[in-house]
Amino acid sequence: MSAGADRAWNARDAILLWLYEMKMQGNGSPVVDVGDVQAAANWAAEPITADEVASATNYLKDQGYIKGSGAFGGGVPRPAITSDGENLVAQGLSVRPGPAQQANTTGVTNTYNVTTNAPTNVAIGSNNFTQTFAPTGEQVESLLAVANALERLLASQEPVDAGRVEALADDVRAAAAEPEQDKNKLMAILSNVIGAVSTAAGSEMGQQVTNLAVGVIQSLG
């Protein structure tokens, strides 16, 4: 899939996450504010454009994840998240069709460069493909920082699934202790972390966890 297509899906996930958080804060039908969307989603790519917002909200409405009246210029200016949209965000899942996968709201697309001495077809994310790497000392420290932040989030009693967050903290610590990593698996764990704290992303502790996890994802390239 092209980087442009990935970005479009990421923007849709980001907008849906923002709408979920706005509803949790008591605003069920907000005017779309790109700056607020990007802040809530920890968007790390080039800013989302008005055309991308229009395209994303049209798609989300067509799929039943949001509702609202369309505007003359395109898009849904005051969307409201539906129960289907809420359920998807609460699970940390993407709106992408096909097998369920974790939402990526950062706008950062990972590019894999594979060097081989023979003709090889590689399907990223397939069951038959594993990309391993040795984490740097800085990456190990960053992973431990994510685990520590998850544990502090639990202690703060923010509204999160405590069992899931505790299990993810254990997963992240175990990953930090591995001398060799499956990059796809580690990315999935970190995406799960971001999804697990989505309901607390507006708090200081939730934001810290999200920022740390996004930072590790970006360091993986």
mmCIF file of C-alpha atoms in Angstrom:
data_model
loop_
_atom_site.group_PDB
_atom_site.id
_atom_site.type_symbol
_atom_site.label_atom_id
_atom_site.label_comp_id
_atom_site.label_asym_id
_atom_site.label_seq_id
_atom_site.Cartn_x
_atom_site.Cartn_y
_atom_site.Cartn_z
ATOM 1 C CA MET A 1 0.000 0.000 0.000
ATOM 2 C CA SER A 2 1.271 3.456 -0.897
ATOM 3 C CA ALA A 3 2.279 6.019 1.695
ATOM 4 C CA GLY A 4 -0.605 8.228 0.526
ATOM 5 C CA ALA A 5 -3.137 5.470 1.082
ATOM 6 C CA ASP A 6 -1.683 4.691 4.520
ATOM 7 C CA ARG A 7 -1.930 8.366 5.431
ATOM 8 C CA ALA A 8 -5.601 8.466 4.417
ATOM 9 C CA TRP A 9 -6.412 5.494 6.670
ATOM 10 C CA ASN A 10 -4.406 6.990 9.521
ATOM 11 C CA ALA A 11 -6.293 10.293 9.199
ATOM 12 C CA ARG A 12 -9.603 8.427 9.400
ATOM 13 C CA ASP A 13 -8.430 6.622 12.542
ATOM 14 C CA ALA A 14 -7.204 9.914 14.042
ATOM 15 C CA ILE A 15 -10.489 11.731 13.460
ATOM 16 C CA LEU A 16 -12.522 8.853 14.888
ATOM 17 C CA LEU A 17 -10.303 8.741 17.997
ATOM 18 C CA TRP A 18 -10.758 12.490 18.484
ATOM 19 C CA LEU A 19 -14.536 12.200 18.172
ATOM 20 C CA TYR A 20 -14.521 9.407 20.741
ATOM 21 C CA GLU A 21 -12.562 11.511 23.212
ATOM 22 C CA MET A 22 -14.749 14.547 22.581
ATOM 23 C CA LYS A 23 -17.862 12.509 23.353
ATOM 24 C CA MET A 24 -16.271 11.194 26.550
ATOM 25 C CA GLN A 25 -15.765 14.858 27.499
ATOM 26 C CA GLY A 26 -19.446 15.622 26.897
ATOM 27 C CA ASN A 27 -19.229 17.109 23.392
ATOM 28 C CA GLY A 28 -21.091 14.675 21.174
ATOM 29 C CA SER A 29 -21.128 16.721 17.965
ATOM 30 C CA PRO A 30 -18.074 19.010 17.786
ATOM 31 C CA VAL A 31 -16.956 21.149 14.888
ATOM 32 C CA VAL A 32 -13.933 19.400 13.362
ATOM 33 C CA ASP A 33 -10.776 21.209 14.466
ATOM 34 C CA VAL A 34 -7.694 19.828 12.732
ATOM 35 C CA GLY A 35 -5.360 21.080 15.461
ATOM 36 C CA ASP A 36 -7.392 19.356 18.156
ATOM 37 C CA VAL A 37 -7.563 16.153 16.111
ATOM 38 C CA GLN A 38 -3.796 16.071 15.654
ATOM 39 C CA ALA A 39 -3.123 16.795 19.327
ATOM 40 C CA ALA A 40 -5.515 14.078 20.505
ATOM 41 C CA ALA A 41 -4.120 11.533 18.057
ATOM 42 C CA ASN A 42 -0.434 12.416 18.533
ATOM 43 C CA TRP A 43 -0.243 13.057 14.800
ATOM 44 C CA ALA A 44 3.434 13.194 13.831
ATOM 45 C CA ALA A 45 3.246 13.604 10.052
ATOM 46 C CA GLU A 46 2.516 16.627 7.847
ATOM 47 C CA PRO A 47 -0.657 18.430 9.009
ATOM 48 C CA ILE A 48 -3.992 16.974 7.943
ATOM 49 C CA THR A 49 -5.571 19.047 5.167
ATOM 50 C CA ALA A 50 -9.166 20.206 4.783
ATOM 51 C CA ASP A 51 -9.585 17.875 1.792
ATOM 52 C CA GLU A 52 -8.352 14.941 3.883
ATOM 53 C CA VAL A 53 -10.829 15.830 6.640
ATOM 54 C CA ALA A 54 -13.676 15.933 4.110
ATOM 55 C CA SER A 55 -12.660 12.609 2.585
ATOM 56 C CA ALA A 56 -12.214 10.985 5.988
ATOM 57 C CA THR A 57 -15.545 12.151 7.408
ATOM 58 C CA ASN A 58 -17.387 11.111 4.241
ATOM 59 C CA TYR A 59 -15.889 7.628 4.510
ATOM 60 C CA LEU A 60 -16.575 7.318 8.239
ATOM 61 C CA LYS A 61 -20.195 8.350 7.674
ATOM 62 C CA ASP A 62 -20.631 5.905 4.780
ATOM 63 C CA GLN A 63 -19.348 3.089 7.000
ATOM 64 C CA GLY A 64 -21.626 4.010 9.901
ATOM 65 C CA TYR A 65 -18.858 5.093 12.275
ATOM 66 C CA ILE A 66 -20.123 8.694 12.443
ATOM 67 C CA LYS A 67 -23.323 10.540 11.608
ATOM 68 C CA GLY A 68 -24.131 14.106 10.695
ATOM 69 C CA SER A 69 -25.157 16.349 7.837
ATOM 70 C CA GLY A 70 -22.806 16.843 4.921
ATOM 71 C CA ALA A 71 -21.565 20.282 3.901
ATOM 72 C CA PHE A 72 -21.730 21.875 0.453
ATOM 73 C CA GLY A 73 -17.941 21.826 0.178
ATOM 74 C CA GLY A 74 -17.774 18.164 1.139
ATOM 75 C CA GLY A 75 -17.327 16.300 4.386
ATOM 76 C CA VAL A 76 -19.255 16.334 7.660
ATOM 77 C CA PRO A 77 -18.389 19.521 9.571
ATOM 78 C CA ARG A 78 -20.155 18.540 12.837
ATOM 79 C CA PRO A 79 -19.864 14.749 13.029
ATOM 80 C CA ALA A 80 -21.100 12.610 15.913
ATOM 81 C CA ILE A 81 -19.513 9.238 16.621
ATOM 82 C CA THR A 82 -21.894 6.254 16.543
ATOM 83 C CA SER A 83 -21.870 3.244 18.834
ATOM 84 C CA ASP A 84 -20.045 1.262 16.122
ATOM 85 C CA GLY A 85 -17.359 3.936 16.025
ATOM 86 C CA GLU A 86 -17.070 3.977 19.803
ATOM 87 C CA ASN A 87 -16.667 0.212 19.958
ATOM 88 C CA LEU A 88 -13.897 0.313 17.354
ATOM 89 C CA VAL A 89 -11.921 3.032 19.138
ATOM 90 C CA ALA A 90 -12.368 1.420 22.546
ATOM 91 C CA GLN A 91 -10.701 -1.712 21.158
ATOM 92 C CA GLY A 92 -7.869 0.312 19.608
ATOM 93 C CA LEU A 93 -8.790 -0.977 16.149
ATOM 94 C CA SER A 94 -8.440 0.684 12.759
ATOM 95 C CA VAL A 95 -11.287 1.442 10.385
ATOM 96 C CA ARG A 96 -9.344 -0.306 7.612
ATOM 97 C CA PRO A 97 -11.319 -3.152 6.025
ATOM 98 C CA GLY A 98 -10.121 -6.740 6.163
ATOM 99 C CA PRO A 99 -8.609 -8.523 9.161
ATOM 100 C CA ALA A 100 -8.794 -6.436 12.337
ATOM 101 C CA GLN A 101 -5.640 -4.427 12.989
ATOM 102 C CA GLN A 102 -4.520 -1.786 15.449
ATOM 103 C CA ALA A 103 -5.279 1.829 14.631
ATOM 104 C CA ASN A 104 -2.356 4.061 13.734
ATOM 105 C CA THR A 105 -3.346 7.643 14.491
ATOM 106 C CA THR A 106 0.140 9.140 14.236
ATOM 107 C CA GLY A 107 0.244 9.487 10.458
ATOM 108 C CA VAL A 108 3.689 7.839 10.467
ATOM 109 C CA THR A 109 4.051 5.054 7.927
ATOM 110 C CA ASN A 110 6.807 2.507 8.400
ATOM 111 C CA THR A 111 8.939 1.676 5.381
ATOM 112 C CA TYR A 112 10.815 -1.636 5.318
ATOM 113 C CA ASN A 113 14.013 -1.955 3.314
ATOM 114 C CA VAL A 114 14.951 -5.567 2.662
ATOM 115 C CA THR A 115 18.313 -6.515 1.173
ATOM 116 C CA THR A 116 18.663 -9.908 -0.466
ATOM 117 C CA ASN A 117 21.084 -11.600 -2.843
ATOM 118 C CA ALA A 118 18.389 -13.580 -4.610
ATOM 119 C CA PRO A 119 14.987 -12.857 -6.130
ATOM 120 C CA THR A 120 12.592 -12.664 -3.180
ATOM 121 C CA ASN A 121 8.964 -11.644 -2.763
ATOM 122 C CA VAL A 122 8.260 -10.246 0.692
ATOM 123 C CA ALA A 123 4.747 -9.581 1.967
ATOM 124 C CA ILE A 124 5.024 -7.312 4.979
ATOM 125 C CA GLY A 125 2.740 -8.496 7.739
ATOM 126 C CA SER A 126 2.196 -11.930 6.238
ATOM 127 C CA ASN A 127 2.290 -15.065 8.351
ATOM 128 C CA ASN A 128 5.442 -16.180 6.584
ATOM 129 C CA PHE A 129 7.441 -13.002 7.138
ATOM 130 C CA THR A 130 9.344 -11.909 10.234
ATOM 131 C CA GLN A 131 11.712 -8.964 10.434
ATOM 132 C CA THR A 132 14.064 -9.171 13.384
ATOM 133 C CA PHE A 133 16.435 -6.583 14.795
ATOM 134 C CA ALA A 134 18.583 -5.973 17.860
ATOM 135 C CA PRO A 135 17.238 -3.039 19.927
ATOM 136 C CA THR A 136 19.711 -0.282 20.727
ATOM 137 C CA GLY A 137 20.378 0.670 24.329
ATOM 138 C CA GLU A 138 18.299 3.810 23.834
ATOM 139 C CA GLN A 139 15.369 1.790 22.469
ATOM 140 C CA VAL A 140 15.549 -0.580 25.443
ATOM 141 C CA GLU A 141 15.459 2.394 27.819
ATOM 142 C CA SER A 142 12.508 3.837 25.896
ATOM 143 C CA LEU A 143 10.615 0.544 26.157
ATOM 144 C CA LEU A 144 11.219 0.447 29.907
ATOM 145 C CA ALA A 145 9.993 4.033 30.109
ATOM 146 C CA VAL A 146 6.752 2.957 28.390
ATOM 147 C CA ALA A 147 6.306 0.093 30.878
ATOM 148 C CA ASN A 148 6.982 2.398 33.837
ATOM 149 C CA ALA A 149 4.525 4.977 32.499
ATOM 150 C CA LEU A 150 1.849 2.299 32.104
ATOM 151 C CA GLU A 151 2.335 1.286 35.735
ATOM 152 C CA ARG A 152 2.109 4.915 36.876
ATOM 153 C CA LEU A 153 -1.086 5.262 34.837
ATOM 154 C CA LEU A 154 -2.553 2.275 36.694
ATOM 155 C CA ALA A 155 -1.589 3.812 40.031
ATOM 156 C CA SER A 156 -3.259 7.096 39.047
ATOM 157 C CA GLN A 157 -6.612 5.301 38.671
ATOM 158 C CA GLU A 158 -7.360 6.846 35.286
ATOM 159 C CA PRO A 159 -10.302 5.246 33.408
ATOM 160 C CA VAL A 160 -8.533 2.374 31.643
ATOM 161 C CA ASP A 161 -8.902 -1.393 31.409
ATOM 162 C CA ALA A 162 -6.550 -2.195 34.306
ATOM 163 C CA GLY A 163 -6.075 -5.852 33.390
ATOM 164 C CA ARG A 164 -5.188 -5.039 29.800
ATOM 165 C CA VAL A 165 -2.834 -2.209 30.756
ATOM 166 C CA GLU A 166 -1.065 -4.390 33.320
ATOM 167 C CA ALA A 167 -0.620 -7.195 30.779
ATOM 168 C CA LEU A 168 0.766 -4.742 28.213
ATOM 169 C CA ALA A 169 3.243 -3.365 30.754
ATOM 170 C CA ASP A 170 4.484 -6.939 31.242
ATOM 171 C CA ASP A 171 4.681 -7.440 27.459
ATOM 172 C CA VAL A 172 6.716 -4.260 27.013
ATOM 173 C CA ARG A 173 9.130 -5.230 29.821
ATOM 174 C CA ALA A 174 9.551 -8.684 28.297
ATOM 175 C CA ALA A 175 10.261 -7.099 24.910
ATOM 176 C CA ALA A 176 12.904 -4.820 26.455
ATOM 177 C CA ALA A 177 14.668 -7.881 27.859
ATOM 178 C CA GLU A 178 14.875 -9.678 24.497
ATOM 179 C CA PRO A 179 18.271 -9.395 22.741
ATOM 180 C CA GLU A 180 16.530 -9.801 19.366
ATOM 181 C CA GLN A 181 13.099 -8.508 18.431
ATOM 182 C CA ASP A 182 10.401 -9.306 15.886
ATOM 183 C CA LYS A 183 9.750 -5.765 14.673
ATOM 184 C CA ASN A 184 6.184 -6.458 13.535
ATOM 185 C CA LYS A 185 5.310 -7.974 16.911
ATOM 186 C CA LEU A 186 6.863 -5.074 18.819
ATOM 187 C CA MET A 187 4.993 -2.547 16.669
ATOM 188 C CA ALA A 188 1.753 -4.404 17.422
ATOM 189 C CA ILE A 189 2.444 -4.305 21.167
ATOM 190 C CA LEU A 190 3.101 -0.563 21.072
ATOM 191 C CA SER A 191 -0.027 0.026 18.983
ATOM 192 C CA ASN A 192 -1.966 -1.966 21.579
ATOM 193 C CA VAL A 193 -0.523 0.295 24.271
ATOM 194 C CA ILE A 194 -1.797 3.394 22.462
ATOM 195 C CA GLY A 195 -5.224 1.817 22.026
ATOM 196 C CA ALA A 196 -5.394 0.701 25.650
ATOM 197 C CA VAL A 197 -4.871 4.219 27.002
ATOM 198 C CA SER A 198 -7.094 6.004 24.469
ATOM 199 C CA THR A 199 -9.760 6.731 27.101
ATOM 200 C CA ALA A 200 -7.133 8.410 29.303
ATOM 201 C CA ALA A 201 -5.241 10.135 26.484
ATOM 202 C CA GLY A 202 -6.521 13.527 27.593
ATOM 203 C CA SER A 203 -4.908 13.204 31.016
ATOM 204 C CA GLU A 204 -1.279 13.991 31.766
ATOM 205 C CA MET A 205 -0.414 10.348 32.477
ATOM 206 C CA GLY A 206 -2.307 9.029 29.469
ATOM 207 C CA GLN A 207 -0.640 11.577 27.204
ATOM 208 C CA GLN A 208 2.765 10.600 28.566
ATOM 209 C CA VAL A 209 2.205 6.922 27.823
ATOM 210 C CA THR A 210 1.010 7.711 24.311
ATOM 211 C CA ASN A 211 3.917 10.049 23.555
ATOM 212 C CA LEU A 212 6.469 7.515 24.792
ATOM 213 C CA ALA A 213 4.931 4.685 22.741
ATOM 214 C CA VAL A 214 4.798 6.856 19.622
ATOM 215 C CA GLY A 215 8.434 7.822 20.159
ATOM 216 C CA VAL A 216 9.518 4.167 20.217
ATOM 217 C CA ILE A 217 7.449 3.421 17.093
ATOM 218 C CA GLN A 218 9.139 6.288 15.275
ATOM 219 C CA SER A 219 12.580 5.072 16.382
ATOM 220 C CA LEU A 220 11.907 1.686 14.779
ATOM 221 C CA GLY A 221 11.733 3.289 11.339
#
